[in-house]
Amino acid sequence: MAPAGRLHVIAGCMSSGKTGELIRLLSRHAVTGHKMLIYKHAVDSRDGAKARSRLGTEMEAVVVADSSGIDGDDCRVIAIEEAQFFDEGLVDVVRTLLREGRLVYITGLAQDFRGEPFGVMPTLMSLADEISLLTAICQKCHGVGTRTQRIIDGEPAPWDSPLILVGGADYYEARCPDCHEVPGRPGA
Ligand SMILES: [Zn+2]
């Protein structure tokens, strides 16, 4: 029987260094000679077909429109960037990759700008063999940033603004829970 795969999820807020950590983890596999492939969603198009970290490190990536574009090819090591952008089908895709004995690395925002569980990330984290939960520096008070603050036209984005805005009138920064602002939160 083929050895079982392994799932390592790298979760955190904006500016927590997820891609840098992914590239660091992947670079360790150089000693094995395993072929690897990084997938990213077309929504996440700022760096084209590259996974690029704030440390300046980068790796080639394959851009896909949805989870059906991920087949792993003949690679032992598979990485998927920004999993929160993907459809529900990503969960089955990842389980198939694991059954095939692959080593799967996933990065993503654990929480959306409202501080709520984001897309398929909670499910993937529950299936993980290992989770790296990264933090950032709060851009307001310089405390420990664990939330992603959305800002539209210089103001904190309201609760009812759309989850994913394509085209970028919005801007994101890391905040601690005390500085995280979501105007219009139900029950607040
Ligand atoms: Zn703060």
CSV table of C-alpha atoms and ligand atoms in Angstrom, one decimal:
chain,number,residue,atom,x,y,z
A,1,MET,CA,0.0,0.0,0.0
A,2,ALA,CA,1.2,3.5,-0.8
A,3,PRO,CA,2.1,5.6,2.2
A,4,ALA,CA,-0.6,8.0,3.2
A,5,GLY,CA,-0.3,11.7,2.4
A,6,ARG,CA,0.2,14.5,4.8
A,7,LEU,CA,-1.6,17.8,5.0
A,8,HIS,CA,0.1,20.9,6.5
A,9,VAL,CA,-2.0,24.1,6.7
A,10,ILE,CA,-0.3,27.4,7.1
A,11,ALA,CA,-3.0,29.8,8.4
A,12,GLY,CA,-2.9,33.3,9.6
A,13,CYS,CA,-4.1,36.9,9.0
A,14,MET,CA,-2.9,39.4,6.4
A,15,SER,CA,0.9,40.1,6.5
A,16,SER,CA,1.7,37.1,8.7
A,17,GLY,CA,4.3,35.7,6.3
A,18,LYS,CA,2.3,32.7,5.1
A,19,THR,CA,3.9,32.6,1.6
A,20,GLY,CA,7.4,33.1,3.1
A,21,GLU,CA,6.8,30.2,5.5
A,22,LEU,CA,5.4,28.0,2.6
A,23,ILE,CA,8.5,28.6,0.5
A,24,ARG,CA,10.7,27.8,3.5
A,25,LEU,CA,8.9,24.6,4.1
A,26,LEU,CA,8.9,23.6,0.4
A,27,SER,CA,12.6,24.4,0.0
A,28,ARG,CA,13.4,21.7,2.6
A,29,HIS,CA,12.2,19.1,0.1
A,30,ALA,CA,15.1,19.9,-2.2
A,31,VAL,CA,17.1,17.1,-0.5
A,32,THR,CA,14.6,14.5,-1.6
A,33,GLY,CA,14.4,15.6,-5.2
A,34,HIS,CA,10.6,15.3,-5.1
A,35,LYS,CA,8.9,17.2,-7.8
A,36,MET,CA,6.6,20.0,-6.5
A,37,LEU,CA,3.9,22.2,-7.8
A,38,ILE,CA,2.3,25.4,-6.4
A,39,TYR,CA,-1.3,26.3,-7.4
A,40,LYS,CA,-2.9,29.7,-6.9
A,41,HIS,CA,-6.4,31.0,-7.6
A,42,ALA,CA,-6.9,33.4,-10.5
A,43,VAL,CA,-8.5,35.9,-8.1
A,44,ASP,CA,-5.1,36.1,-6.4
A,45,SER,CA,-3.4,37.6,-9.5
A,46,ARG,CA,-1.2,40.3,-8.1
A,47,ASP,CA,2.0,38.5,-8.7
A,48,GLY,CA,1.0,36.6,-11.9
A,49,ALA,CA,2.2,32.9,-12.0
A,50,LYS,CA,4.4,33.3,-9.0
A,51,ALA,CA,4.2,32.7,-5.2
A,52,ARG,CA,6.0,35.7,-3.9
A,53,SER,CA,6.8,36.4,-0.3
A,54,ARG,CA,7.6,39.7,1.5
A,55,LEU,CA,11.1,38.3,2.2
A,56,GLY,CA,11.8,38.5,-1.5
A,57,THR,CA,11.7,34.7,-2.0
A,58,GLU,CA,9.5,33.4,-4.9
A,59,MET,CA,8.6,30.2,-6.7
A,60,GLU,CA,6.8,29.4,-9.9
A,61,ALA,CA,3.1,28.7,-9.6
A,62,VAL,CA,0.2,27.5,-11.7
A,63,VAL,CA,-2.8,29.7,-11.9
A,64,VAL,CA,-6.2,27.9,-11.9
A,65,ALA,CA,-9.8,29.2,-12.2
A,66,ASP,CA,-11.2,26.8,-9.6
A,67,SER,CA,-10.4,23.6,-7.7
A,68,SER,CA,-11.0,21.3,-10.7
A,69,GLY,CA,-7.8,22.7,-12.2
A,70,ILE,CA,-5.8,21.0,-9.5
A,71,ASP,CA,-4.7,17.4,-10.3
A,72,GLY,CA,-1.2,17.3,-8.8
A,73,ASP,CA,0.3,16.0,-12.0
A,74,ASP,CA,3.2,13.6,-11.1
A,75,CYS,CA,4.4,15.7,-8.2
A,76,ARG,CA,4.8,14.3,-4.7
A,77,VAL,CA,4.7,17.7,-3.1
A,78,ILE,CA,1.7,20.0,-3.8
A,79,ALA,CA,1.1,23.5,-2.5
A,80,ILE,CA,-2.1,25.5,-2.7
A,81,GLU,CA,-2.0,29.2,-2.0
A,82,GLU,CA,-4.8,31.3,-0.5
A,83,ALA,CA,-7.2,28.4,-0.1
A,84,GLN,CA,-10.0,30.8,1.1
A,85,PHE,CA,-10.5,31.9,-2.5
A,86,PHE,CA,-11.4,28.4,-3.7
A,87,ASP,CA,-14.8,26.6,-4.0
A,88,GLU,CA,-16.0,23.8,-1.7
A,89,GLY,CA,-14.7,21.3,-4.2
A,90,LEU,CA,-11.2,21.9,-2.9
A,91,VAL,CA,-11.8,19.7,0.1
A,92,ASP,CA,-12.4,16.6,-2.1
A,93,VAL,CA,-9.5,17.6,-4.3
A,94,VAL,CA,-7.2,17.7,-1.3
A,95,ARG,CA,-8.5,14.4,0.1
A,96,THR,CA,-7.8,12.8,-3.3
A,97,LEU,CA,-4.3,14.2,-3.3
A,98,LEU,CA,-3.7,12.8,0.2
A,99,ARG,CA,-5.1,9.3,-0.7
A,100,GLU,CA,-2.6,9.4,-3.6
A,101,GLY,CA,0.2,9.7,-0.9
A,102,ARG,CA,1.1,13.3,-1.7
A,103,LEU,CA,2.5,15.9,0.7
A,104,VAL,CA,0.1,18.8,0.6
A,105,TYR,CA,0.8,22.3,1.9
A,106,ILE,CA,-2.0,24.9,2.0
A,107,THR,CA,-1.9,28.6,2.9
A,108,GLY,CA,-4.9,30.8,3.6
A,109,LEU,CA,-6.6,33.3,5.8
A,110,ALA,CA,-8.3,31.5,8.6
A,111,GLN,CA,-10.7,34.4,9.2
A,112,ASP,CA,-12.4,36.8,6.8
A,113,PHE,CA,-12.3,40.6,7.2
A,114,ARG,CA,-15.3,40.2,9.6
A,115,GLY,CA,-13.3,37.8,11.8
A,116,GLU,CA,-15.5,34.8,10.7
A,117,PRO,CA,-14.2,31.4,9.5
A,118,PHE,CA,-13.2,31.9,5.9
A,119,GLY,CA,-14.5,29.5,3.1
A,120,VAL,CA,-13.0,26.0,3.1
A,121,MET,CA,-10.1,27.0,5.5
A,122,PRO,CA,-11.8,25.7,8.7
A,123,THR,CA,-12.5,22.3,7.1
A,124,LEU,CA,-9.0,22.0,5.7
A,125,MET,CA,-7.6,22.9,9.2
A,126,SER,CA,-9.7,20.2,10.8
A,127,LEU,CA,-8.3,17.6,8.3
A,128,ALA,CA,-4.7,18.8,8.8
A,129,ASP,CA,-1.9,16.7,10.2
A,130,GLU,CA,0.0,19.9,11.1
A,131,ILE,CA,-1.1,23.5,11.4
A,132,SER,CA,1.2,26.5,11.5
A,133,LEU,CA,-0.9,29.5,12.9
A,134,LEU,CA,1.1,32.6,12.1
A,135,THR,CA,0.6,36.1,13.5
A,136,ALA,CA,1.5,39.6,12.3
A,137,ILE,CA,2.1,43.0,13.9
A,138,CYS,CA,-1.0,45.1,14.4
A,139,GLN,CA,-0.6,48.1,12.1
A,140,LYS,CA,-2.4,50.3,14.7
A,141,CYS,CA,-1.0,49.5,18.1
A,142,HIS,CA,1.9,47.2,17.1
A,143,GLY,CA,0.5,44.4,19.3
A,144,VAL,CA,0.0,40.8,18.1
A,145,GLY,CA,-2.0,40.9,14.8
A,146,THR,CA,-4.4,38.0,14.4
A,147,ARG,CA,-7.2,39.6,12.4
A,148,THR,CA,-7.5,41.0,8.9
A,149,GLN,CA,-8.8,44.6,8.7
A,150,ARG,CA,-10.5,45.6,5.4
A,151,ILE,CA,-10.4,49.2,4.5
A,152,ILE,CA,-12.4,50.8,1.8
A,153,ASP,CA,-11.8,54.5,0.8
A,154,GLY,CA,-9.8,54.9,4.1
A,155,GLU,CA,-12.6,53.7,6.3
A,156,PRO,CA,-13.1,50.3,8.1
A,157,ALA,CA,-15.3,48.2,5.7
A,158,PRO,CA,-18.8,47.5,7.0
A,159,TRP,CA,-20.0,44.0,7.9
A,160,ASP,CA,-22.2,43.8,4.8
A,161,SER,CA,-19.5,44.6,2.2
A,162,PRO,CA,-18.9,41.6,-0.2
A,163,LEU,CA,-16.6,38.9,1.0
A,164,ILE,CA,-14.3,39.0,-2.0
A,165,LEU,CA,-13.9,42.3,-4.0
A,166,VAL,CA,-12.1,41.8,-7.3
A,167,GLY,CA,-10.3,44.7,-8.8
A,168,GLY,CA,-9.0,46.2,-5.6
A,169,ALA,CA,-10.8,49.3,-4.3
A,170,ASP,CA,-10.2,47.6,-0.9
A,171,TYR,CA,-7.0,47.4,1.1
A,172,TYR,CA,-6.1,45.0,3.9
A,173,GLU,CA,-3.9,45.3,7.0
A,174,ALA,CA,-3.2,43.2,10.1
A,175,ARG,CA,-4.9,44.2,13.3
A,176,CYS,CA,-5.1,42.8,16.9
A,177,PRO,CA,-8.6,41.9,18.2
A,178,ASP,CA,-8.8,45.2,20.1
A,179,CYS,CA,-8.0,47.3,17.0
A,180,HIS,CA,-10.1,45.2,14.5
A,181,GLU,CA,-13.1,47.3,13.4
A,182,VAL,CA,-16.2,45.9,11.6
A,183,PRO,CA,-18.9,48.6,11.6
A,184,GLY,CA,-22.5,47.2,11.4
A,185,ARG,CA,-21.6,43.8,13.0
A,186,PRO,CA,-25.0,42.2,14.0
A,187,GLY,CA,-25.5,42.2,17.7
A,188,ALA,CA,-22.6,44.6,18.4
B,1,ZN,ZN,-3.9,46.7,17.9
